[in-house]
CSV table of C-alpha atoms in Angstrom, one decimal:
chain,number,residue,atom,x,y,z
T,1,UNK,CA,83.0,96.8,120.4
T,2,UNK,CA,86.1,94.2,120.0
T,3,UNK,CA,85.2,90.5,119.3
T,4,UNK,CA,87.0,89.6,122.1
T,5,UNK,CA,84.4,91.7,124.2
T,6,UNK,CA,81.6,90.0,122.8
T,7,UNK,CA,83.1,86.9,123.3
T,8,UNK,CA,83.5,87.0,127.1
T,9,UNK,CA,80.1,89.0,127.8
T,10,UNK,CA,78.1,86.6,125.8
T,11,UNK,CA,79.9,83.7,128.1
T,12,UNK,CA,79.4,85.6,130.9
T,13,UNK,CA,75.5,86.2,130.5
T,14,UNK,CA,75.0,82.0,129.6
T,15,UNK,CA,77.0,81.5,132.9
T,16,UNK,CA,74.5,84.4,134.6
T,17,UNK,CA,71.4,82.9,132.8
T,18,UNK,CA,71.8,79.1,134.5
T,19,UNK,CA,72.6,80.7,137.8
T,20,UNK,CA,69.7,82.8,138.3
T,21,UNK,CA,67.5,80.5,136.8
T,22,UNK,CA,68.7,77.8,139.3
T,23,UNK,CA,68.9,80.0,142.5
T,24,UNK,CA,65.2,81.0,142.0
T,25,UNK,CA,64.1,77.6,140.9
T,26,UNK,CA,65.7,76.5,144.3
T,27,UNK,CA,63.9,78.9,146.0
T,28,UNK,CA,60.4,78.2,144.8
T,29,UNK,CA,61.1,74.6,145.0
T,30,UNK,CA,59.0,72.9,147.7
T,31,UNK,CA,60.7,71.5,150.5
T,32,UNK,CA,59.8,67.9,150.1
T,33,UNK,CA,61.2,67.7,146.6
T,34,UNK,CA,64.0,65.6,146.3
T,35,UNK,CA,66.6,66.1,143.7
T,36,UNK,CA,67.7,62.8,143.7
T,37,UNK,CA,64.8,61.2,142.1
T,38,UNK,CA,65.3,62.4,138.6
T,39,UNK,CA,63.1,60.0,136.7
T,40,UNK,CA,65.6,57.8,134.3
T,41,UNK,CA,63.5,58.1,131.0
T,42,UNK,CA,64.7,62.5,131.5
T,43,UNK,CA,68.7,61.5,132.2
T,44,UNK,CA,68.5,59.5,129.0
T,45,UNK,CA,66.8,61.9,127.0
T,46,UNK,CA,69.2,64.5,128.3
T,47,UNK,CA,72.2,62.2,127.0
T,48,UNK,CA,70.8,62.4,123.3
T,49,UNK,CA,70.1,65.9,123.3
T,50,UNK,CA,73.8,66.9,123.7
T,51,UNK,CA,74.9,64.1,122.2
T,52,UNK,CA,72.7,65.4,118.6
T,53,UNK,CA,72.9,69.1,119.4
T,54,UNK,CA,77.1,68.1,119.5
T,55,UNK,CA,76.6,66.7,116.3
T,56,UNK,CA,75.1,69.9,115.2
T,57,UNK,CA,77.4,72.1,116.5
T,58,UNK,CA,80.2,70.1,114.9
T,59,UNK,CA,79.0,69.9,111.0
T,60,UNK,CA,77.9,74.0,111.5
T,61,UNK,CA,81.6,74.6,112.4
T,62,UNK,CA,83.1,72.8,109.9
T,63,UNK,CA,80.8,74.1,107.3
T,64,UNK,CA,81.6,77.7,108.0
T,65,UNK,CA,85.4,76.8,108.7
T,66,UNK,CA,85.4,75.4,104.9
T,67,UNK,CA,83.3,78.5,103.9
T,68,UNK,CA,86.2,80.5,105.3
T,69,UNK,CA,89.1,78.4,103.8
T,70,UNK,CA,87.4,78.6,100.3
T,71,UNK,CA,87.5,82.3,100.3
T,72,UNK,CA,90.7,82.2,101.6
T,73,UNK,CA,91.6,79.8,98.1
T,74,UNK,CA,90.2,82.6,96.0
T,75,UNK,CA,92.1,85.3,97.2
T,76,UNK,CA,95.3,83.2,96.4
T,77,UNK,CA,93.9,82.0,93.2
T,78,UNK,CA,93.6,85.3,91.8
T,79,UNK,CA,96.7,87.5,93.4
T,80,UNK,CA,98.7,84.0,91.5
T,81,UNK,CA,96.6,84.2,88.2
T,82,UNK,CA,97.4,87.7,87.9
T,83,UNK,CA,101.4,87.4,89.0
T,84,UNK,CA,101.7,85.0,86.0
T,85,UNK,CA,100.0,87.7,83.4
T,86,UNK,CA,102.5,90.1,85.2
T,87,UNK,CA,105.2,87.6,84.6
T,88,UNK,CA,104.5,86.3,81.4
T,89,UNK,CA,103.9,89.2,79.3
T,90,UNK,CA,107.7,89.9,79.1
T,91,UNK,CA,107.8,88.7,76.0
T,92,UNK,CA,105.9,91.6,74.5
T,93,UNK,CA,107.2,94.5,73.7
T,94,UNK,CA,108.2,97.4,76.2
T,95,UNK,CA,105.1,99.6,76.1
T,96,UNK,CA,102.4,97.0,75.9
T,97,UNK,CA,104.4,94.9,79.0
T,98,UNK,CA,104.5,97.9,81.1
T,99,UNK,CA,100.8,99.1,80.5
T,100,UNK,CA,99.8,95.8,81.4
T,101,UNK,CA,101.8,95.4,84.8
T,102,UNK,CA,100.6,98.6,85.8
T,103,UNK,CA,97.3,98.0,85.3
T,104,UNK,CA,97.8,95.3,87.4
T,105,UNK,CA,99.6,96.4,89.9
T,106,UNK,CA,96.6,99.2,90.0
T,107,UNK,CA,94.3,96.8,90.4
T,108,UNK,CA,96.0,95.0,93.0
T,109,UNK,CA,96.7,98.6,94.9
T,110,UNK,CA,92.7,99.0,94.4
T,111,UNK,CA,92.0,95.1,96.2
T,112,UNK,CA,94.3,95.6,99.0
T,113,UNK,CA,93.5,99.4,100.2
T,114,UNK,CA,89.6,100.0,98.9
T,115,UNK,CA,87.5,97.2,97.8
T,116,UNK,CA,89.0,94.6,101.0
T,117,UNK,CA,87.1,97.5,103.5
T,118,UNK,CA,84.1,97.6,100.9
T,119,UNK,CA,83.8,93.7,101.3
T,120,UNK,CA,84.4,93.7,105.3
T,121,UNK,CA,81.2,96.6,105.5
T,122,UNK,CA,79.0,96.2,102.5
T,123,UNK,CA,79.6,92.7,101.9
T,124,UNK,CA,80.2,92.9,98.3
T,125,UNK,CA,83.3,94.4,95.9
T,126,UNK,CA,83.3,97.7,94.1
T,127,UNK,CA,82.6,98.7,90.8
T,128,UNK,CA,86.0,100.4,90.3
T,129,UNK,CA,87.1,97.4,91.1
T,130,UNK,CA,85.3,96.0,87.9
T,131,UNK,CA,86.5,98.7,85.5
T,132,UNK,CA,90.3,98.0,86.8
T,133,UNK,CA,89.7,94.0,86.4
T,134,UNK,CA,88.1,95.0,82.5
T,135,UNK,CA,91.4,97.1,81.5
T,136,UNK,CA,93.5,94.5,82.5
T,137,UNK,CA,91.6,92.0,80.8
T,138,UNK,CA,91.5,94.1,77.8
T,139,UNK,CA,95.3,94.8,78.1
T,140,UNK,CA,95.7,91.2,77.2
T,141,UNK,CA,93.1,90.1,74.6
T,142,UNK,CA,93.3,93.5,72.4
T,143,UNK,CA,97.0,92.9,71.9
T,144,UNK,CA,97.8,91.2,68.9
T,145,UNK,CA,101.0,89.2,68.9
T,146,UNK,CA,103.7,90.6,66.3
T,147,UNK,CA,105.7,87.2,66.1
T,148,UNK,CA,105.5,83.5,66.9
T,149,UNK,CA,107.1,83.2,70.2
T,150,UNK,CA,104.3,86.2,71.1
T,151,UNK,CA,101.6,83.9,70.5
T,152,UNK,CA,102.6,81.3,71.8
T,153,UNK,CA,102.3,83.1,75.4
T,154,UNK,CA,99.0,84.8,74.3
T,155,UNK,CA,97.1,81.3,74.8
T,156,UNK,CA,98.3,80.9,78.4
T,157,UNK,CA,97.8,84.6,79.3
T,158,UNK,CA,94.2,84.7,78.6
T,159,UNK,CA,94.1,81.5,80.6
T,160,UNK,CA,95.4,83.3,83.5
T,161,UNK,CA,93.0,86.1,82.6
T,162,UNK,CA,90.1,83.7,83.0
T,163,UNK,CA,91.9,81.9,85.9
T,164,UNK,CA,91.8,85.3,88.0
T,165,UNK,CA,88.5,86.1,86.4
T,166,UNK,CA,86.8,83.4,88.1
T,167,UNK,CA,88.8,84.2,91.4
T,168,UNK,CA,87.0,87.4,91.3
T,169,UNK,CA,84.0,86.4,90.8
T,170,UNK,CA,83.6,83.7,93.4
T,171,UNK,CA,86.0,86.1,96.0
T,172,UNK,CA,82.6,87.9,95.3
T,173,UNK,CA,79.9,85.5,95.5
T,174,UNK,CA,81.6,84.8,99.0
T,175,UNK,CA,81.8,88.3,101.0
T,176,UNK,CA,78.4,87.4,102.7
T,177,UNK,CA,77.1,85.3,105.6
T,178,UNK,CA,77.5,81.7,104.7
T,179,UNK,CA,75.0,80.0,107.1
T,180,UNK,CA,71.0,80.5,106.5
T,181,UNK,CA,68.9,82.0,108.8
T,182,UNK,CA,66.9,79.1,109.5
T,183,UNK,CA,70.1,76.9,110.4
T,184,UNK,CA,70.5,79.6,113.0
T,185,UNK,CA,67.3,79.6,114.4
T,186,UNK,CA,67.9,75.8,114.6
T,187,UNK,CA,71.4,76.2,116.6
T,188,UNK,CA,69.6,78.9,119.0
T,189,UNK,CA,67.0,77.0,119.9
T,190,UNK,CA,68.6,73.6,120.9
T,191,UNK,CA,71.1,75.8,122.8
T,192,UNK,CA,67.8,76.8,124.4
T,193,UNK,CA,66.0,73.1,124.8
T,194,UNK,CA,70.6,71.5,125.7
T,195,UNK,CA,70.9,73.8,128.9
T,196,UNK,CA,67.1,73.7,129.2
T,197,UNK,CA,67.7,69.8,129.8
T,198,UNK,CA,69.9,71.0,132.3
T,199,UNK,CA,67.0,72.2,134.4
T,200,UNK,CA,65.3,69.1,134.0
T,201,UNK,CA,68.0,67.0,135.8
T,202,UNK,CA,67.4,69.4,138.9
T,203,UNK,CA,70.7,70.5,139.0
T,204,UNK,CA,70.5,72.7,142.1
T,205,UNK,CA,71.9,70.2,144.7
T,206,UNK,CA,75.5,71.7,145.5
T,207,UNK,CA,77.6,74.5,144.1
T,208,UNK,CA,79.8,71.7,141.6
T,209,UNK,CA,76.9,71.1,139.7
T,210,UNK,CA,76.3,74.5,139.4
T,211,UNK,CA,79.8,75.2,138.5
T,212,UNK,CA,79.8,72.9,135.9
T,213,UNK,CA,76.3,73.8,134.5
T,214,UNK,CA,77.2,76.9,133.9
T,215,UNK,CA,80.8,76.1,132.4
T,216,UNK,CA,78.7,73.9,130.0
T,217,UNK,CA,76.2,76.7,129.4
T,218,UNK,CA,79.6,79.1,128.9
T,219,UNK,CA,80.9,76.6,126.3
T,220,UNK,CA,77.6,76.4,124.3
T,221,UNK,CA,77.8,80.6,123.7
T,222,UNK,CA,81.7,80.0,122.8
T,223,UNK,CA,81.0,77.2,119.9
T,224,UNK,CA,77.9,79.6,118.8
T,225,UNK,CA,80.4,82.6,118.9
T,226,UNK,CA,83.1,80.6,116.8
T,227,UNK,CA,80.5,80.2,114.4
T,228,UNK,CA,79.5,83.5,113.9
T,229,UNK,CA,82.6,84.7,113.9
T,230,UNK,CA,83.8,82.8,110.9
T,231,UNK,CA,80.5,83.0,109.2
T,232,UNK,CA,81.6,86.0,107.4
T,233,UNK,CA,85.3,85.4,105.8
T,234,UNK,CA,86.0,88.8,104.9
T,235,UNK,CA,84.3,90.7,107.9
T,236,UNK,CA,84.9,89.5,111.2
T,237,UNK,CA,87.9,88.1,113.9
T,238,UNK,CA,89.4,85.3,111.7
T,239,UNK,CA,89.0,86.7,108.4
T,240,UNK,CA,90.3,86.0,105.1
T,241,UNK,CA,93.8,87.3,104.6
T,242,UNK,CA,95.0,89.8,101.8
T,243,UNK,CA,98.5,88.8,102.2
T,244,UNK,CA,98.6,86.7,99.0
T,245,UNK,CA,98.6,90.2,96.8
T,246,UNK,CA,100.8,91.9,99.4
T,247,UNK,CA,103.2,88.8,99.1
T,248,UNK,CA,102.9,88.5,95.3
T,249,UNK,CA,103.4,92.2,94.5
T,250,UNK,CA,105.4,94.1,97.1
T,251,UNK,CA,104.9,98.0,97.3
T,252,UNK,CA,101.2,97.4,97.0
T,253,UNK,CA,99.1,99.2,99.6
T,254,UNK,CA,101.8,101.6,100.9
């Protein structure tokens, strides 16, 4: 089912949710009540519910926006870290500079077709992906330089190895869900006790109120949406982005 899908029926049943919910309150409500005699104590209570469940909201976006952007660091980290080695070993000779770049550009092929699908479904990378990663790493440290201007660059290429070695490994540390389960349980239910508040104010006078209360109810399922959606930086709607290795080594993927 597309995102988008999701996005509009989840809105769609929080807007359904306060309507019948007030329509039948309003029907079983008896016919002295009077709306307008909300007691004070409820309006301000009301006031620092949203004003904390906002609050909430707000630091659970940015957390998973960061969570998001960081992946997004790690994927460029690593596509860079390994342009250099492909750039740097020209100083070696013809055999061992061409072994290395197209071990490279194997593993890069490998990231951008295979293992980016195996991090979207399974949450995690492949072990191919591993063996690839090890040859090229090998490629570099096995090779022992013939003259002085060769080891001088054999220095900075294993400190690109390492460089994309640690992209790798935290690109993998970060293909899961980023927020707990109990900080979810925690957003769920003050969306639950925020609209509940909503009740409390006996918003069933005229059809504005309603309107709004179940714009505001809509909103609530958006922000809650947004978060799940970026939860995951590899697996959902705004996802991290391969295009560092397709930028970095053109011809990959086709």
């Amino acid at each position: 089912m597309p995102e988008w899908l999701v996005l509009t029926l989840a809105m769609l049943a929080a807007c359904a949710v306060v309507v019948v919910i007030t329509l039948v309150r309003h029907r079983r409500a008896p016919e002295d009540e009077d709306p307008s005699e909300t007691p004070d104590v409820i309006e301000y209570m009301t006031m620092w519910i949203g004003v904390v469940y906002a609050i909430v909201l707000g630091l659970a976006i940015a957390g998973v926006w960061e969570g998001r952007s960081a992946a997004q660091d790690h994927v460029q980290a690593e596509a860079t870290a390994l342009h250099e080695i492909s750039e740097r070993v020209r100083v070696y000779p013809a055999e061992e500079r061409d072994r290395t770049r197209d071990d490279i550009r194997l593993y890069v092929n490998h990231v951008v077709t295979t293992e980016w699908d195996t991090m979207a479904d399974k949450g995690e990378v492949t072990e191919r992906g591993d063996r690839l990663f090890e040859r090229i790493r090998a490629d570099v440290t096995d090779y022992e330089p013939a003259s002085d201007f060769e080891a001088q660059a054999y220095q900075p290429l294993l400190d690109q190895v390492t460089a994309a070695s640690q992209a790798r490994i935290a690109r993998a540390e970060s293909t899961g869900e980023t927020m707990p389960g109990v900080v979810w349980f925690g957003l769920m239910a003050g969306a639950v006790v925020t609209i509940g508040m909503v009740f409390a104010l006996q918003i069933r006078r005229t059809t504005r109120e309603l309107v709004l209360a179940g714009l505001f109810s809509a909103l609530i399922a958006f922000l809650l949406f947004l978060i799940w959606d970026f939860d995951s930086p590899y697996s959902r709607g705004v996802t991290a982005s391969a295009d560092p290795f397709l930028n970095l080594f053109p011809g990959v993927g086709d």
